Short mmCIF file of N, CA and C in Angstrom, two decimals:
data_model
loop_
_atom_site.label_atom_id
_atom_site.label_comp_id
_atom_site.label_asym_id
_atom_site.label_seq_id
_atom_site.Cartn_x
_atom_site.Cartn_y
_atom_site.Cartn_z
N MET U 3 72.62 55.82 122.50
CA MET U 3 73.26 55.48 123.95
C MET U 3 72.10 54.44 124.39
N GLY U 4 71.24 53.98 123.59
CA GLY U 4 70.13 53.03 124.01
C GLY U 4 70.68 51.60 123.77
N TRP U 5 69.57 50.77 123.73
CA TRP U 5 69.83 49.35 123.31
C TRP U 5 70.58 49.25 122.05
N ILE U 6 71.36 48.15 121.79
CA ILE U 6 72.08 47.91 120.74
C ILE U 6 71.07 47.17 119.83
N LYS U 7 70.90 47.43 118.59
CA LYS U 7 70.01 47.01 117.60
C LYS U 7 70.66 46.62 116.34
N ASN U 8 70.32 45.80 115.51
CA ASN U 8 70.82 45.37 114.24
C ASN U 8 72.55 45.48 114.36
N THR U 9 72.89 44.57 115.28
CA THR U 9 74.43 44.76 115.89
C THR U 9 75.25 44.47 114.84
N VAL U 10 76.51 45.11 114.83
CA VAL U 10 77.65 44.99 114.03
C VAL U 10 79.01 44.79 114.83
N VAL U 11 79.73 44.03 114.48
CA VAL U 11 80.94 43.82 115.05
C VAL U 11 82.15 44.57 114.22
N ILE U 12 82.96 45.15 114.99
CA ILE U 12 84.35 45.75 114.41
C ILE U 12 85.16 44.79 114.49
N MET U 13 85.55 44.12 113.28
CA MET U 13 86.36 42.87 113.16
C MET U 13 87.67 43.09 113.77
N GLY U 14 88.31 44.19 113.88
CA GLY U 14 89.79 44.58 114.23
C GLY U 14 89.79 44.35 115.96
N CYS U 15 88.69 44.52 116.63
CA CYS U 15 88.60 44.67 118.12
C CYS U 15 87.51 43.80 118.94
N LEU U 16 86.35 43.70 117.96
CA LEU U 16 85.33 42.79 118.39
C LEU U 16 84.33 43.46 119.08
N HIS U 17 84.31 44.79 119.13
CA HIS U 17 83.35 45.65 120.02
C HIS U 17 82.19 45.66 118.94
N ARG U 18 81.15 45.64 119.62
CA ARG U 18 79.54 45.65 118.97
C ARG U 18 78.86 47.00 119.34
N PHE U 19 78.22 47.43 118.17
CA PHE U 19 77.39 48.68 118.05
C PHE U 19 76.30 48.48 117.25
N CYS U 20 75.47 49.41 117.19
CA CYS U 20 74.22 49.49 116.31
C CYS U 20 74.77 49.68 114.94
N ALA U 21 74.44 49.11 113.95
CA ALA U 21 74.61 49.26 112.61
C ALA U 21 74.32 50.81 112.16
N SER U 22 73.27 51.30 112.68
CA SER U 22 72.75 52.65 112.32
C SER U 22 73.87 53.63 112.97
N CYS U 23 74.42 53.34 114.19
CA CYS U 23 75.28 54.19 114.92
C CYS U 23 76.68 54.13 114.19
N MET U 24 77.00 52.90 113.75
CA MET U 24 78.36 52.97 113.02
C MET U 24 78.14 53.76 111.80
N GLU U 25 77.07 53.62 111.09
CA GLU U 25 76.74 54.21 109.71
C GLU U 25 77.22 55.59 109.95
N GLU U 26 76.48 56.24 110.99
CA GLU U 26 76.49 57.71 111.14
C GLU U 26 77.95 57.93 111.38
N SER U 27 78.59 57.38 112.26
CA SER U 27 79.88 57.46 112.58
C SER U 27 80.96 57.60 111.37
N LEU U 28 80.66 56.58 110.66
CA LEU U 28 81.55 56.63 109.32
C LEU U 28 81.30 57.63 108.53
N ARG U 29 79.84 58.26 108.44
CA ARG U 29 79.38 59.38 107.47
C ARG U 29 80.03 60.45 108.17
N SER U 30 80.47 60.61 109.34
CA SER U 30 81.26 61.67 110.11
C SER U 30 82.70 61.58 109.81
N ARG U 31 83.09 60.57 109.16
CA ARG U 31 84.66 60.39 108.93
C ARG U 31 85.34 60.00 110.04
N ASN U 32 84.59 59.43 111.07
CA ASN U 32 85.15 58.74 112.28
C ASN U 32 85.63 57.28 112.06
N TYR U 33 86.84 57.15 111.34
CA TYR U 33 87.31 55.92 111.18
C TYR U 33 88.04 55.16 112.33
N PHE U 34 87.17 54.87 113.20
CA PHE U 34 87.94 54.27 114.52
C PHE U 34 86.71 53.55 115.34
N CYS U 35 87.15 52.87 116.22
CA CYS U 35 86.16 52.13 117.03
C CYS U 35 85.81 53.21 118.20
N PRO U 36 84.47 53.43 118.38
CA PRO U 36 84.15 54.44 119.33
C PRO U 36 84.58 54.09 120.70
N LYS U 37 84.91 52.87 121.11
CA LYS U 37 85.31 52.28 122.41
C LYS U 37 86.68 52.26 122.51
N CYS U 38 87.52 51.71 121.81
CA CYS U 38 88.95 51.67 121.95
C CYS U 38 89.81 52.44 120.89
N ARG U 39 89.03 53.02 120.17
CA ARG U 39 89.74 53.87 119.16
C ARG U 39 90.76 53.40 118.25
N LYS U 40 90.61 52.03 118.01
CA LYS U 40 91.23 51.19 116.96
C LYS U 40 90.73 51.54 115.56
N ALA U 41 91.77 51.57 114.68
CA ALA U 41 91.29 52.25 113.44
C ALA U 41 90.49 51.29 112.76
N LEU U 42 89.53 51.70 111.95
CA LEU U 42 88.56 51.07 111.21
C LEU U 42 88.77 51.55 109.87
N PRO U 43 89.47 50.68 108.90
CA PRO U 43 90.16 51.12 107.45
C PRO U 43 88.66 51.43 106.79
N SER U 44 87.71 50.48 106.85
CA SER U 44 86.63 50.82 105.96
C SER U 44 85.40 50.05 106.34
N LYS U 45 84.29 50.11 105.79
CA LYS U 45 83.01 49.53 106.15
C LYS U 45 82.95 47.99 106.19
N ARG U 46 83.85 47.54 105.28
CA ARG U 46 84.16 46.12 105.10
C ARG U 46 84.72 45.57 106.34
N ASN U 47 85.17 46.27 107.41
CA ASN U 47 85.60 45.55 108.63
C ASN U 47 84.38 45.50 109.66
N LEU U 48 83.37 45.79 109.28
CA LEU U 48 82.14 45.56 109.97
C LEU U 48 81.47 44.25 109.63
N ARG U 49 80.87 43.44 110.56
CA ARG U 49 80.13 42.31 110.27
C ARG U 49 78.85 42.29 111.07
N PRO U 50 77.68 41.79 110.72
CA PRO U 50 76.56 41.96 111.06
C PRO U 50 76.70 40.73 112.17
N ASP U 51 75.96 40.90 113.39
CA ASP U 51 75.87 39.95 114.39
C ASP U 51 74.62 39.48 114.87
N PRO U 52 74.03 38.72 114.04
CA PRO U 52 72.47 38.44 114.47
C PRO U 52 72.23 37.36 115.53
N ARG U 53 73.49 36.75 115.84
CA ARG U 53 73.38 35.85 117.25
C ARG U 53 73.22 36.76 118.46
N TYR U 54 74.01 37.94 118.49
CA TYR U 54 73.99 38.73 119.75
C TYR U 54 72.55 39.40 119.71
N ASP U 55 71.86 39.95 118.71
CA ASP U 55 70.64 40.29 118.73
C ASP U 55 69.66 39.24 119.06
N MET U 56 69.85 38.02 118.84
CA MET U 56 68.92 36.98 119.09
C MET U 56 69.07 36.67 120.81
N LEU U 57 70.33 36.91 121.20
CA LEU U 57 70.67 36.61 122.71
C LEU U 57 69.85 37.71 123.33
N ILE U 58 70.17 38.93 123.06
CA ILE U 58 69.45 40.17 123.69
C ILE U 58 67.87 40.01 123.64
N ALA U 59 67.17 39.61 122.46
CA ALA U 59 65.90 39.40 122.35
C ALA U 59 65.58 38.24 123.36
N SER U 60 66.31 37.11 123.29
CA SER U 60 65.84 36.27 124.38
C SER U 60 65.89 36.50 125.84
N ILE U 61 66.69 37.32 126.17
CA ILE U 61 66.86 37.96 127.45
C ILE U 61 65.78 38.94 127.74
N LEU U 62 65.71 40.19 126.84
CA LEU U 62 64.95 41.24 127.16
C LEU U 62 63.49 41.22 126.60
N GLY U 63 63.30 40.28 125.66
CA GLY U 63 62.12 40.33 124.86
C GLY U 63 62.18 41.59 123.64
N ASP U 64 61.02 42.16 123.35
CA ASP U 64 60.83 43.04 122.23
C ASP U 64 61.46 44.30 122.86
N LEU U 65 62.55 44.75 122.20
CA LEU U 65 63.26 46.06 122.54
C LEU U 65 62.40 47.27 122.45
N GLU U 66 61.65 47.25 121.28
CA GLU U 66 60.70 48.45 120.93
C GLU U 66 59.80 48.63 122.23
N ASP U 67 59.22 47.53 122.75
CA ASP U 67 58.30 47.48 123.89
C ASP U 67 59.16 47.92 125.22
N LEU U 68 60.09 47.46 125.50
CA LEU U 68 61.12 47.83 126.53
C LEU U 68 61.52 49.33 126.50
N GLU U 69 61.88 49.84 125.26
CA GLU U 69 61.90 51.27 125.20
C GLU U 69 60.88 52.26 125.52
N ALA U 70 59.70 51.81 125.01
CA ALA U 70 58.50 52.48 125.22
C ALA U 70 58.12 52.54 126.92
N LYS U 71 58.28 51.30 127.67
CA LYS U 71 58.04 51.36 128.89
C LYS U 71 59.00 52.12 129.72
N GLU U 72 60.52 52.19 129.16
CA GLU U 72 61.42 52.91 129.77
C GLU U 72 61.02 54.48 129.71
N GLU U 73 60.67 55.02 128.52
CA GLU U 73 60.17 56.30 128.20
C GLU U 73 59.06 56.76 129.17
N VAL U 74 57.99 55.96 129.38
CA VAL U 74 56.91 56.14 130.15
C VAL U 74 57.46 56.49 131.64
N GLU U 75 58.45 55.54 132.16
CA GLU U 75 59.00 55.58 133.26
C GLU U 75 59.75 56.83 133.42
N MET U 76 60.57 57.40 132.56
CA MET U 76 61.21 58.63 132.63
C MET U 76 60.28 59.82 132.71
N GLU U 77 59.24 59.72 131.91
CA GLU U 77 58.23 60.85 132.09
C GLU U 77 57.66 60.87 133.34
N LYS U 78 57.50 59.66 134.15
CA LYS U 78 56.88 59.86 135.34
C LYS U 78 57.90 60.39 136.39
N ILE U 79 59.21 59.99 136.37
CA ILE U 79 60.21 60.65 137.28
C ILE U 79 60.31 62.18 137.14
N GLN U 80 60.22 62.37 135.64
CA GLN U 80 60.38 64.05 135.44
C GLN U 80 59.29 64.71 136.05
N GLN U 81 58.06 64.18 135.81
CA GLN U 81 56.98 64.64 136.59
C GLN U 81 56.89 64.82 138.04
N GLN U 82 57.59 63.87 138.69
CA GLN U 82 57.68 63.94 140.09
C GLN U 82 58.64 65.06 140.57
N LEU U 83 59.69 65.19 139.70
CA LEU U 83 60.89 66.16 139.98
C LEU U 83 60.64 67.37 139.81
N GLY U 84 59.68 67.71 138.65
CA GLY U 84 59.46 69.15 138.36
C GLY U 84 58.15 69.56 138.41
#
């Protein structure tokens, strides 16, 4: 549920997901798109999308750094609440 990394596209519906998330989904025998539920017959229906990764990197910068900053901010909020 974080930022998409190592993006793959489901060729049947063109929805994008993390490669690792789709791998996990397929290992769980969930052979469908998590977004629209269109059938995903096999792993061969996934294609890497490096252009999407480059676009996100050009807008947001380093995702690892961004996630670390988000985590620090979430900890601050939790401390204020509790």
